[in-house]
mmCIF file with all atom_site columns, N, CA and C in Angstrom:
data_model
loop_
_atom_site.group_PDB
_atom_site.id
_atom_site.type_symbol
_atom_site.label_atom_id
_atom_site.label_alt_id
_atom_site.label_comp_id
_atom_site.label_asym_id
_atom_site.label_entity_id
_atom_site.label_seq_id
_atom_site.pdbx_PDB_ins_code
_atom_site.Cartn_x
_atom_site.Cartn_y
_atom_site.Cartn_z
_atom_site.occupancy
_atom_site.B_iso_or_equiv
_atom_site.pdbx_formal_charge
_atom_site.auth_seq_id
_atom_site.auth_comp_id
_atom_site.auth_asym_id
_atom_site.auth_atom_id
_atom_site.pdbx_PDB_model_num
ATOM 1   N N  . MET A 1 1  ? -98.688 -55.609 -4.239  1.00 0.00 ? 905 MET A N  1
ATOM 2   C CA . MET A 1 1  ? -99.288 -56.657 -3.503  1.00 0.00 ? 905 MET A CA 1
ATOM 3   C C  . MET A 1 1  ? -98.547 -56.322 -2.084  1.00 0.00 ? 905 MET A C  1
ATOM 4   N N  . ALA A 1 2  ? -98.994 -56.181 -0.900  1.00 0.00 ? 906 ALA A N  1
ATOM 5   C CA . ALA A 1 2  ? -98.213 -55.756 0.541   1.00 0.00 ? 906 ALA A CA 1
ATOM 6   C C  . ALA A 1 2  ? -98.041 -56.900 0.983   1.00 0.00 ? 906 ALA A C  1
ATOM 7   N N  . GLN A 1 3  ? -96.838 -57.184 1.445   1.00 0.00 ? 907 GLN A N  1
ATOM 8   C CA . GLN A 1 3  ? -96.631 -58.137 2.453   1.00 0.00 ? 907 GLN A CA 1
ATOM 9   C C  . GLN A 1 3  ? -96.252 -57.816 3.775   1.00 0.00 ? 907 GLN A C  1
ATOM 10  N N  . THR A 1 4  ? -96.742 -58.280 4.759   1.00 0.00 ? 908 THR A N  1
ATOM 11  C CA . THR A 1 4  ? -96.096 -58.151 6.272   1.00 0.00 ? 908 THR A CA 1
ATOM 12  C C  . THR A 1 4  ? -95.124 -59.312 6.574   1.00 0.00 ? 908 THR A C  1
ATOM 13  N N  . PHE A 1 5  ? -93.910 -58.941 7.079   1.00 0.00 ? 909 PHE A N  1
ATOM 14  C CA . PHE A 1 5  ? -93.185 -59.784 7.396   1.00 0.00 ? 909 PHE A CA 1
ATOM 15  C C  . PHE A 1 5  ? -93.141 -59.909 9.259   1.00 0.00 ? 909 PHE A C  1
ATOM 16  N N  . SER A 1 6  ? -92.308 -60.687 9.407   1.00 0.00 ? 910 SER A N  1
ATOM 17  C CA . SER A 1 6  ? -92.243 -60.936 10.915  1.00 0.00 ? 910 SER A CA 1
ATOM 18  C C  . SER A 1 6  ? -91.353 -59.587 11.487  1.00 0.00 ? 910 SER A C  1
ATOM 19  N N  . LYS A 1 7  ? -91.307 -59.172 12.396  1.00 0.00 ? 911 LYS A N  1
ATOM 20  C CA . LYS A 1 7  ? -90.162 -58.513 13.227  1.00 0.00 ? 911 LYS A CA 1
ATOM 21  C C  . LYS A 1 7  ? -88.739 -58.913 13.058  1.00 0.00 ? 911 LYS A C  1
ATOM 22  N N  . THR A 1 8  ? -88.646 -59.949 13.130  1.00 0.00 ? 912 THR A N  1
ATOM 23  C CA . THR A 1 8  ? -87.218 -60.672 12.896  1.00 0.00 ? 912 THR A CA 1
ATOM 24  C C  . THR A 1 8  ? -86.755 -60.628 11.791  1.00 0.00 ? 912 THR A C  1
ATOM 25  N N  . ARG A 1 9  ? -87.808 -61.145 10.456  1.00 0.00 ? 913 ARG A N  1
ATOM 26  C CA . ARG A 1 9  ? -87.520 -60.841 8.904   1.00 0.00 ? 913 ARG A CA 1
ATOM 27  C C  . ARG A 1 9  ? -87.148 -59.577 8.793   1.00 0.00 ? 913 ARG A C  1
ATOM 28  N N  . GLN A 1 10 ? -88.175 -58.676 9.289   1.00 0.00 ? 914 GLN A N  1
ATOM 29  C CA . GLN A 1 10 ? -87.787 -57.072 9.044   1.00 0.00 ? 914 GLN A CA 1
ATOM 30  C C  . GLN A 1 10 ? -86.464 -56.382 9.444   1.00 0.00 ? 914 GLN A C  1
ATOM 31  N N  . ARG A 1 11 ? -86.051 -57.078 10.518  1.00 0.00 ? 915 ARG A N  1
ATOM 32  C CA . ARG A 1 11 ? -84.853 -56.595 11.108  1.00 0.00 ? 915 ARG A CA 1
ATOM 33  C C  . ARG A 1 11 ? -83.528 -57.159 10.036  1.00 0.00 ? 915 ARG A C  1
ATOM 34  N N  . ALA A 1 12 ? -83.690 -58.385 9.783   1.00 0.00 ? 916 ALA A N  1
ATOM 35  C CA . ALA A 1 12 ? -82.724 -59.094 8.849   1.00 0.00 ? 916 ALA A CA 1
ATOM 36  C C  . ALA A 1 12 ? -82.780 -58.195 7.820   1.00 0.00 ? 916 ALA A C  1
ATOM 37  N N  . GLU A 1 13 ? -83.746 -57.989 7.061   1.00 0.00 ? 917 GLU A N  1
ATOM 38  C CA . GLU A 1 13 ? -83.857 -57.373 5.839   1.00 0.00 ? 917 GLU A CA 1
ATOM 39  C C  . GLU A 1 13 ? -83.246 -55.903 5.832   1.00 0.00 ? 917 GLU A C  1
ATOM 40  N N  . SER A 1 14 ? -83.694 -55.182 7.019   1.00 0.00 ? 918 SER A N  1
ATOM 41  C CA . SER A 1 14 ? -83.072 -53.915 7.142   1.00 0.00 ? 918 SER A CA 1
ATOM 42  C C  . SER A 1 14 ? -81.406 -53.961 7.373   1.00 0.00 ? 918 SER A C  1
ATOM 43  N N  . ALA A 1 15 ? -80.878 -55.005 8.284   1.00 0.00 ? 919 ALA A N  1
ATOM 44  C CA . ALA A 1 15 ? -79.589 -55.271 8.257   1.00 0.00 ? 919 ALA A CA 1
ATOM 45  C C  . ALA A 1 15 ? -79.043 -55.603 6.905   1.00 0.00 ? 919 ALA A C  1
ATOM 46  N N  . PHE A 1 16 ? -79.682 -56.565 6.262   1.00 0.00 ? 920 PHE A N  1
ATOM 47  C CA . PHE A 1 16 ? -78.903 -56.774 4.937   1.00 0.00 ? 920 PHE A CA 1
ATOM 48  C C  . PHE A 1 16 ? -78.641 -55.436 3.906   1.00 0.00 ? 920 PHE A C  1
ATOM 49  N N  . ASN A 1 17 ? -79.675 -54.773 3.867   1.00 0.00 ? 921 ASN A N  1
ATOM 50  C CA . ASN A 1 17 ? -79.920 -53.548 3.007   1.00 0.00 ? 921 ASN A CA 1
ATOM 51  C C  . ASN A 1 17 ? -78.926 -52.384 3.568   1.00 0.00 ? 921 ASN A C  1
ATOM 52  N N  . LYS A 1 18 ? -78.754 -52.505 4.744   1.00 0.00 ? 922 LYS A N  1
ATOM 53  C CA . LYS A 1 18 ? -77.497 -51.625 5.492   1.00 0.00 ? 922 LYS A CA 1
ATOM 54  C C  . LYS A 1 18 ? -76.111 -52.079 4.768   1.00 0.00 ? 922 LYS A C  1
ATOM 55  N N  . VAL A 1 19 ? -76.025 -53.577 5.115   1.00 0.00 ? 923 VAL A N  1
ATOM 56  C CA . VAL A 1 19 ? -74.647 -54.038 4.740   1.00 0.00 ? 923 VAL A CA 1
ATOM 57  C C  . VAL A 1 19 ? -74.523 -53.843 3.051   1.00 0.00 ? 923 VAL A C  1
ATOM 58  N N  . GLN A 1 20 ? -75.520 -54.065 2.295   1.00 0.00 ? 924 GLN A N  1
ATOM 59  C CA . GLN A 1 20 ? -75.423 -54.018 0.808   1.00 0.00 ? 924 GLN A CA 1
ATOM 60  C C  . GLN A 1 20 ? -75.246 -52.551 0.530   1.00 0.00 ? 924 GLN A C  1
ATOM 61  N N  . SER A 1 21 ? -75.796 -51.575 1.208   1.00 0.00 ? 925 SER A N  1
ATOM 62  C CA . SER A 1 21 ? -75.463 -50.304 0.726   1.00 0.00 ? 925 SER A CA 1
ATOM 63  C C  . SER A 1 21 ? -73.968 -49.754 1.211   1.00 0.00 ? 925 SER A C  1
ATOM 64  N N  . GLN A 1 22 ? -73.247 -50.214 2.211   1.00 0.00 ? 926 GLN A N  1
ATOM 65  C CA . GLN A 1 22 ? -72.129 -49.964 2.351   1.00 0.00 ? 926 GLN A CA 1
ATOM 66  C C  . GLN A 1 22 ? -71.289 -50.820 1.458   1.00 0.00 ? 926 GLN A C  1
ATOM 67  N N  . PHE A 1 23 ? -71.410 -51.983 1.094   1.00 0.00 ? 927 PHE A N  1
ATOM 68  C CA . PHE A 1 23 ? -70.834 -52.768 0.116   1.00 0.00 ? 927 PHE A CA 1
ATOM 69  C C  . PHE A 1 23 ? -70.895 -51.755 -1.197  1.00 0.00 ? 927 PHE A C  1
ATOM 70  N N  . PHE A 1 24 ? -71.690 -51.533 -1.772  1.00 0.00 ? 928 PHE A N  1
ATOM 71  C CA . PHE A 1 24 ? -71.868 -50.495 -3.049  1.00 0.00 ? 928 PHE A CA 1
ATOM 72  C C  . PHE A 1 24 ? -71.192 -49.068 -2.803  1.00 0.00 ? 928 PHE A C  1
ATOM 73  N N  . ALA A 1 25 ? -71.363 -48.472 -1.265  1.00 0.00 ? 929 ALA A N  1
ATOM 74  C CA . ALA A 1 25 ? -70.739 -47.274 -1.190  1.00 0.00 ? 929 ALA A CA 1
ATOM 75  C C  . ALA A 1 25 ? -69.069 -47.546 -1.527  1.00 0.00 ? 929 ALA A C  1
ATOM 76  N N  . ARG A 1 26 ? -68.790 -48.871 -0.983  1.00 0.00 ? 930 ARG A N  1
ATOM 77  C CA . ARG A 1 26 ? -67.305 -49.093 -0.851  1.00 0.00 ? 930 ARG A CA 1
ATOM 78  C C  . ARG A 1 26 ? -66.847 -48.966 -2.505  1.00 0.00 ? 930 ARG A C  1
ATOM 79  N N  . GLY A 1 27 ? -67.901 -49.751 -3.264  1.00 0.00 ? 931 GLY A N  1
ATOM 80  C CA . GLY A 1 27 ? -67.073 -50.337 -4.622  1.00 0.00 ? 931 GLY A CA 1
ATOM 81  C C  . GLY A 1 27 ? -66.999 -48.704 -5.465  1.00 0.00 ? 931 GLY A C  1
ATOM 82  N N  . GLN A 1 28 ? -67.953 -47.689 -5.015  1.00 0.00 ? 932 GLN A N  1
ATOM 83  C CA . GLN A 1 28 ? -68.299 -46.426 -5.756  1.00 0.00 ? 932 GLN A CA 1
ATOM 84  C C  . GLN A 1 28 ? -66.741 -45.530 -5.225  1.00 0.00 ? 932 GLN A C  1
ATOM 85  N N  . ALA A 1 29 ? -66.693 -45.693 -3.843  1.00 0.00 ? 933 ALA A N  1
ATOM 86  C CA . ALA A 1 29 ? -64.967 -44.839 -3.449  1.00 0.00 ? 933 ALA A CA 1
ATOM 87  C C  . ALA A 1 29 ? -64.096 -45.420 -4.133  1.00 0.00 ? 933 ALA A C  1
ATOM 88  N N  . VAL A 1 30 ? -64.066 -46.874 -4.166  1.00 0.00 ? 934 VAL A N  1
ATOM 89  C CA . VAL A 1 30 ? -62.754 -47.263 -4.587  1.00 0.00 ? 934 VAL A CA 1
ATOM 90  C C  . VAL A 1 30 ? -62.586 -46.862 -6.486  1.00 0.00 ? 934 VAL A C  1
ATOM 91  N N  . GLU A 1 31 ? -63.806 -47.002 -7.115  1.00 0.00 ? 935 GLU A N  1
ATOM 92  C CA . GLU A 1 31 ? -63.843 -46.371 -8.469  1.00 0.00 ? 935 GLU A CA 1
ATOM 93  C C  . GLU A 1 31 ? -63.516 -45.043 -8.350  1.00 0.00 ? 935 GLU A C  1
ATOM 94  N N  . GLU A 1 32 ? -63.961 -44.351 -7.588  1.00 0.00 ? 936 GLU A N  1
ATOM 95  C CA . GLU A 1 32 ? -63.560 -42.632 -7.470  1.00 0.00 ? 936 GLU A CA 1
ATOM 96  C C  . GLU A 1 32 ? -61.742 -42.316 -7.241  1.00 0.00 ? 936 GLU A C  1
ATOM 97  N N  . GLN A 1 33 ? -61.300 -43.109 -6.531  1.00 0.00 ? 937 GLN A N  1
ATOM 98  C CA . GLN A 1 33 ? -60.059 -43.307 -5.797  1.00 0.00 ? 937 GLN A CA 1
ATOM 99  C C  . GLN A 1 33 ? -59.270 -43.695 -7.346  1.00 0.00 ? 937 GLN A C  1
ATOM 100 N N  . ASP A 1 34 ? -59.555 -44.813 -7.971  1.00 0.00 ? 938 ASP A N  1
ATOM 101 C CA . ASP A 1 34 ? -58.993 -45.072 -9.172  1.00 0.00 ? 938 ASP A CA 1
ATOM 102 C C  . ASP A 1 34 ? -59.072 -44.046 -10.243 1.00 0.00 ? 938 ASP A C  1
ATOM 103 N N  . PHE A 1 35 ? -60.011 -43.453 -10.181 1.00 0.00 ? 939 PHE A N  1
ATOM 104 C CA . PHE A 1 35 ? -60.298 -42.148 -11.293 1.00 0.00 ? 939 PHE A CA 1
ATOM 105 C C  . PHE A 1 35 ? -59.125 -41.159 -11.060 1.00 0.00 ? 939 PHE A C  1
ATOM 106 N N  . VAL A 1 36 ? -59.130 -40.795 -9.749  1.00 0.00 ? 940 VAL A N  1
ATOM 107 C CA . VAL A 1 36 ? -58.166 -39.708 -9.199  1.00 0.00 ? 940 VAL A CA 1
ATOM 108 C C  . VAL A 1 36 ? -56.768 -40.211 -9.544  1.00 0.00 ? 940 VAL A C  1
ATOM 109 N N  . ALA A 1 37 ? -56.667 -41.547 -9.259  1.00 0.00 ? 941 ALA A N  1
ATOM 110 C CA . ALA A 1 37 ? -55.220 -42.071 -9.680  1.00 0.00 ? 941 ALA A CA 1
ATOM 111 C C  . ALA A 1 37 ? -54.834 -41.874 -10.811 1.00 0.00 ? 941 ALA A C  1
ATOM 112 N N  . GLN A 1 38 ? -55.469 -42.332 -11.923 1.00 0.00 ? 942 GLN A N  1
ATOM 113 C CA . GLN A 1 38 ? -55.370 -42.201 -13.435 1.00 0.00 ? 942 GLN A CA 1
ATOM 114 C C  . GLN A 1 38 ? -55.036 -41.066 -13.579 1.00 0.00 ? 942 GLN A C  1
ATOM 115 N N  . ALA A 1 39 ? -56.090 -39.891 -13.321 1.00 0.00 ? 943 ALA A N  1
ATOM 116 C CA . ALA A 1 39 ? -55.828 -38.439 -13.671 1.00 0.00 ? 943 ALA A CA 1
ATOM 117 C C  . ALA A 1 39 ? -54.537 -38.001 -13.298 1.00 0.00 ? 943 ALA A C  1
ATOM 118 N N  . ARG A 1 40 ? -54.335 -38.372 -11.765 1.00 0.00 ? 944 ARG A N  1
ATOM 119 C CA . ARG A 1 40 ? -52.622 -38.117 -11.635 1.00 0.00 ? 944 ARG A CA 1
ATOM 120 C C  . ARG A 1 40 ? -51.658 -38.522 -12.051 1.00 0.00 ? 944 ARG A C  1
ATOM 121 N N  . ASP A 1 41 ? -51.766 -39.756 -12.465 1.00 0.00 ? 945 ASP A N  1
ATOM 122 C CA . ASP A 1 41 ? -50.841 -40.285 -13.443 1.00 0.00 ? 945 ASP A CA 1
ATOM 123 C C  . ASP A 1 41 ? -50.528 -39.833 -14.626 1.00 0.00 ? 945 ASP A C  1
ATOM 124 N N  . ALA A 1 42 ? -51.924 -39.690 -15.478 1.00 0.00 ? 946 ALA A N  1
ATOM 125 C CA . ALA A 1 42 ? -51.732 -39.241 -16.610 1.00 0.00 ? 946 ALA A CA 1
ATOM 126 C C  . ALA A 1 42 ? -51.182 -37.621 -16.990 1.00 0.00 ? 946 ALA A C  1
ATOM 127 N N  . LYS A 1 43 ? -51.608 -36.764 -15.810 1.00 0.00 ? 947 LYS A N  1
ATOM 128 C CA . LYS A 1 43 ? -50.817 -35.230 -15.622 1.00 0.00 ? 947 LYS A CA 1
ATOM 129 C C  . LYS A 1 43 ? -49.275 -35.512 -15.383 1.00 0.00 ? 947 LYS A C  1
ATOM 130 N N  . THR A 1 44 ? -49.046 -36.582 -14.881 1.00 0.00 ? 948 THR A N  1
ATOM 131 C CA . THR A 1 44 ? -47.478 -36.622 -14.220 1.00 0.00 ? 948 THR A CA 1
ATOM 132 C C  . THR A 1 44 ? -46.770 -36.969 -15.516 1.00 0.00 ? 948 THR A C  1
ATOM 133 N N  . ALA A 1 45 ? -47.347 -38.051 -16.344 1.00 0.00 ? 949 ALA A N  1
ATOM 134 C CA . ALA A 1 45 ? -46.654 -38.372 -17.301 1.00 0.00 ? 949 ALA A CA 1
ATOM 135 C C  . ALA A 1 45 ? -46.723 -37.057 -18.349 1.00 0.00 ? 949 ALA A C  1
ATOM 136 N N  . ARG A 1 46 ? -47.598 -36.148 -18.531 1.00 0.00 ? 950 ARG A N  1
ATOM 137 C CA . ARG A 1 46 ? -47.749 -35.048 -19.396 1.00 0.00 ? 950 ARG A CA 1
ATOM 138 C C  . ARG A 1 46 ? -46.454 -33.997 -19.008 1.00 0.00 ? 950 ARG A C  1
ATOM 139 N N  . LEU A 1 47 ? -46.489 -33.913 -17.748 1.00 0.00 ? 951 LEU A N  1
ATOM 140 C CA . LEU A 1 47 ? -45.477 -32.921 -17.308 1.00 0.00 ? 951 LEU A CA 1
ATOM 141 C C  . LEU A 1 47 ? -44.070 -33.351 -17.319 1.00 0.00 ? 951 LEU A C  1
ATOM 142 N N  . ARG A 1 48 ? -44.086 -34.662 -17.177 1.00 0.00 ? 952 ARG A N  1
ATOM 143 C CA . ARG A 1 48 ? -42.930 -35.268 -17.532 1.00 0.00 ? 952 ARG A CA 1
ATOM 144 C C  . ARG A 1 48 ? -42.139 -35.081 -19.075 1.00 0.00 ? 952 ARG A C  1
ATOM 145 N N  . GLU A 1 49 ? -43.181 -35.500 -19.731 1.00 0.00 ? 953 GLU A N  1
ATOM 146 C CA . GLU A 1 49 ? -42.824 -35.193 -21.328 1.00 0.00 ? 953 GLU A CA 1
ATOM 147 C C  . GLU A 1 49 ? -42.540 -33.537 -21.564 1.00 0.00 ? 953 GLU A C  1
ATOM 148 N N  . ALA A 1 50 ? -43.155 -32.640 -20.967 1.00 0.00 ? 954 ALA A N  1
ATOM 149 C CA . ALA A 1 50 ? -43.046 -31.312 -21.210 1.00 0.00 ? 954 ALA A CA 1
ATOM 150 C C  . ALA A 1 50 ? -41.532 -30.927 -20.614 1.00 0.00 ? 954 ALA A C  1
ATOM 151 N N  . ARG A 1 51 ? -41.227 -31.426 -19.474 1.00 0.00 ? 955 ARG A N  1
ATOM 152 C CA . ARG A 1 51 ? -39.913 -31.209 -18.841 1.00 0.00 ? 955 ARG A CA 1
ATOM 153 C C  . ARG A 1 51 ? -38.587 -31.642 -19.520 1.00 0.00 ? 955 ARG A C  1
ATOM 154 N N  . LEU A 1 52 ? -39.031 -32.928 -20.300 1.00 0.00 ? 956 LEU A N  1
ATOM 155 C CA . LEU A 1 52 ? -37.943 -33.518 -20.710 1.00 0.00 ? 956 LEU A CA 1
ATOM 156 C C  . LEU A 1 52 ? -37.656 -32.985 -22.149 1.00 0.00 ? 956 LEU A C  1
ATOM 157 N N  . ALA A 1 53 ? -38.666 -32.518 -22.565 1.00 0.00 ? 957 ALA A N  1
ATOM 158 C CA . ALA A 1 53 ? -38.602 -31.802 -23.982 1.00 0.00 ? 957 ALA A CA 1
ATOM 159 C C  . ALA A 1 53 ? -37.977 -30.395 -23.963 1.00 0.00 ? 957 ALA A C  1
ATOM 160 N N  . LYS A 1 54 ? -38.422 -29.776 -22.899 1.00 0.00 ? 958 LYS A N  1
ATOM 161 C CA . LYS A 1 54 ? -37.603 -28.367 -22.504 1.00 0.00 ? 958 LYS A CA 1
ATOM 162 C C  . LYS A 1 54 ? -36.375 -28.637 -22.201 1.00 0.00 ? 958 LYS A C  1
ATOM 163 N N  . GLU A 1 55 ? -35.767 -29.670 -21.267 1.00 0.00 ? 959 GLU A N  1
ATOM 164 C CA . GLU A 1 55 ? -34.319 -29.870 -20.965 1.00 0.00 ? 959 GLU A CA 1
ATOM 165 C C  . GLU A 1 55 ? -33.558 -30.557 -22.324 1.00 0.00 ? 959 GLU A C  1
ATOM 166 N N  . SER A 1 56 ? -34.410 -31.042 -23.294 1.00 0.00 ? 960 SER A N  1
ATOM 167 C CA . SER A 1 56 ? -33.624 -31.456 -24.567 1.00 0.00 ? 960 SER A CA 1
ATOM 168 C C  . SER A 1 56 ? -33.429 -30.014 -25.116 1.00 0.00 ? 960 SER A C  1
ATOM 169 N N  . ASP A 1 57 ? -34.278 -29.326 -25.241 1.00 0.00 ? 961 ASP A N  1
ATOM 170 C CA . ASP A 1 57 ? -34.377 -27.955 -25.989 1.00 0.00 ? 961 ASP A CA 1
ATOM 171 C C  . ASP A 1 57 ? -33.295 -27.047 -25.351 1.00 0.00 ? 961 ASP A C  1
ATOM 172 N N  . ASP A 1 58 ? -33.107 -26.907 -24.326 1.00 0.00 ? 962 ASP A N  1
ATOM 173 C CA . ASP A 1 58 ? -32.077 -26.388 -23.395 1.00 0.00 ? 962 ASP A CA 1
ATOM 174 C C  . ASP A 1 58 ? -30.765 -26.783 -23.723 1.00 0.00 ? 962 ASP A C  1
ATOM 175 N N  . ARG A 1 59 ? -30.777 -28.172 -23.596 1.00 0.00 ? 963 ARG A N  1
ATOM 176 C CA . ARG A 1 59 ? -29.374 -28.371 -24.083 1.00 0.00 ? 963 ARG A CA 1
ATOM 177 C C  . ARG A 1 59 ? -28.904 -28.513 -25.551 1.00 0.00 ? 963 ARG A C  1
ATOM 178 N N  . ALA A 1 60 ? -29.771 -28.490 -26.208 1.00 0.00 ? 964 ALA A N  1
ATOM 179 C CA . ALA A 1 60 ? -29.543 -28.028 -27.519 1.00 0.00 ? 964 ALA A CA 1
ATOM 180 C C  . ALA A 1 60 ? -28.823 -26.799 -27.864 1.00 0.00 ? 964 ALA A C  1
ATOM 181 N N  . ARG A 1 61 ? -29.627 -25.966 -27.244 1.00 0.00 ? 965 ARG A N  1
ATOM 182 C CA . ARG A 1 61 ? -29.341 -24.394 -27.153 1.00 0.00 ? 965 ARG A CA 1
ATOM 183 C C  . ARG A 1 61 ? -27.691 -23.987 -26.686 1.00 0.00 ? 965 ARG A C  1
ATOM 184 N N  . ALA A 1 62 ? -27.553 -24.973 -25.666 1.00 0.00 ? 966 ALA A N  1
ATOM 185 C CA . ALA A 1 62 ? -26.360 -24.333 -25.016 1.00 0.00 ? 966 ALA A CA 1
ATOM 186 C C  . ALA A 1 62 ? -25.320 -25.027 -25.895 1.00 0.00 ? 966 ALA A C  1
ATOM 187 N N  . THR A 1 63 ? -25.682 -26.004 -26.494 1.00 0.00 ? 967 THR A N  1
ATOM 188 C CA . THR A 1 63 ? -24.464 -26.679 -27.594 1.00 0.00 ? 967 THR A CA 1
ATOM 189 C C  . THR A 1 63 ? -24.374 -25.923 -28.647 1.00 0.00 ? 967 THR A C  1
ATOM 190 N N  . SER A 1 64 ? -25.454 -25.208 -29.203 1.00 0.00 ? 968 SER A N  1
ATOM 191 C CA . SER A 1 64 ? -25.119 -24.614 -30.160 1.00 0.00 ? 968 SER A CA 1
ATOM 192 C C  . SER A 1 64 ? -24.396 -23.085 -29.646 1.00 0.00 ? 968 SER A C  1
ATOM 193 N N  . ALA A 1 65 ? -24.514 -22.879 -28.691 1.00 0.00 ? 969 ALA A N  1
ATOM 194 C CA . ALA A 1 65 ? -24.147 -21.694 -28.075 1.00 0.00 ? 969 ALA A CA 1
ATOM 195 C C  . ALA A 1 65 ? -22.675 -21.841 -28.000 1.00 0.00 ? 969 ALA A C  1
ATOM 196 N N  . LEU A 1 66 ? -22.046 -22.802 -27.663 1.00 0.00 ? 970 LEU A N  1
ATOM 197 C CA . LEU A 1 66 ? -20.634 -23.361 -27.468 1.00 0.00 ? 970 LEU A CA 1
ATOM 198 C C  . LEU A 1 66 ? -19.888 -23.549 -28.863 1.00 0.00 ? 970 LEU A C  1
ATOM 199 N N  . ILE A 1 67 ? -20.905 -23.994 -29.794 1.00 0.00 ? 971 ILE A N  1
ATOM 200 C CA . ILE A 1 67 ? -20.329 -24.270 -30.999 1.00 0.00 ? 971 ILE A CA 1
ATOM 201 C C  . ILE A 1 67 ? -20.212 -22.616 -31.628 1.00 0.00 ? 971 ILE A C  1
ATOM 202 N N  . THR A 1 68 ? -20.893 -21.747 -31.528 1.00 0.00 ? 972 THR A N  1
ATOM 203 C CA . THR A 1 68 ? -20.985 -20.528 -32.124 1.00 0.00 ? 972 THR A CA 1
ATOM 204 C C  . THR A 1 68 ? -19.656 -19.719 -31.608 1.00 0.00 ? 972 THR A C  1
ATOM 205 N N  . ARG A 1 69 ? -19.495 -19.846 -30.259 1.00 0.00 ? 973 ARG A N  1
ATOM 206 C CA . ARG A 1 69 ? -18.319 -19.190 -29.759 1.00 0.00 ? 973 ARG A CA 1
ATOM 207 C C  . ARG A 1 69 ? -16.963 -19.880 -30.182 1.00 0.00 ? 973 ARG A C  1
ATOM 208 N N  . ARG A 1 70 ? -16.975 -21.197 -30.380 1.00 0.00 ? 974 ARG A N  1
ATOM 209 C CA . ARG A 1 70 ? -15.753 -21.655 -30.665 1.00 0.00 ? 974 ARG A CA 1
ATOM 210 C C  . ARG A 1 70 ? -15.717 -21.328 -32.381 1.00 0.00 ? 974 ARG A C  1
ATOM 211 N N  . ALA A 1 71 ? -16.725 -21.526 -33.084 1.00 0.00 ? 975 ALA A N  1
ATOM 212 C CA . ALA A 1 71 ? -16.234 -20.757 -34.479 1.00 0.00 ? 975 ALA A CA 1
ATOM 213 C C  . ALA A 1 71 ? -15.871 -19.668 -34.630 1.00 0.00 ? 975 ALA A C  1
ATOM 214 N N  . ARG A 1 72 ? -16.076 -18.697 -33.724 1.00 0.00 ? 976 ARG A N  1
ATOM 215 C CA . ARG A 1 72 ? -15.627 -17.133 -33.850 1.00 0.00 ? 976 ARG A CA 1
ATOM 216 C C  . ARG A 1 72 ? -14.132 -17.000 -33.935 1.00 0.00 ? 976 ARG A C  1
ATOM 217 N N  . PRO A 1 73 ? -13.691 -16.356 -34.798 1.00 0.00 ? 977 PRO A N  1
ATOM 218 C CA . PRO A 1 73 ? -12.162 -16.257 -34.666 1.00 0.00 ? 977 PRO A CA 1
ATOM 219 C C  . PRO A 1 73 ? -11.841 -15.329 -33.554 1.00 0.00 ? 977 PRO A C  1
ATOM 220 N N  . ALA A 1 74 ? -10.656 -15.680 -33.309 1.00 0.00 ? 978 ALA A N  1
ATOM 221 C CA . ALA A 1 74 ? -10.038 -15.092 -32.150 1.00 0.00 ? 978 ALA A CA 1
ATOM 222 C C  . ALA A 1 74 ? -9.283  -13.754 -32.269 1.00 0.00 ? 978 ALA A C  1
#
């Protein structure tokens, strides 16, 4: 059933639809930014863990090398 509205009503409907679509587009943009931020934070945490593990391993190797040198008879 097709209804015909006055010109004022049609303009109001058009303006409302425009504002509504902008609102939803903004919400989608915010969601995308949140997703990107979460992915970046997860990657940063993963890389930090890898760096700390490598530093710990390097420290252990350096310590064992020093102990080995001291243990050798002169």
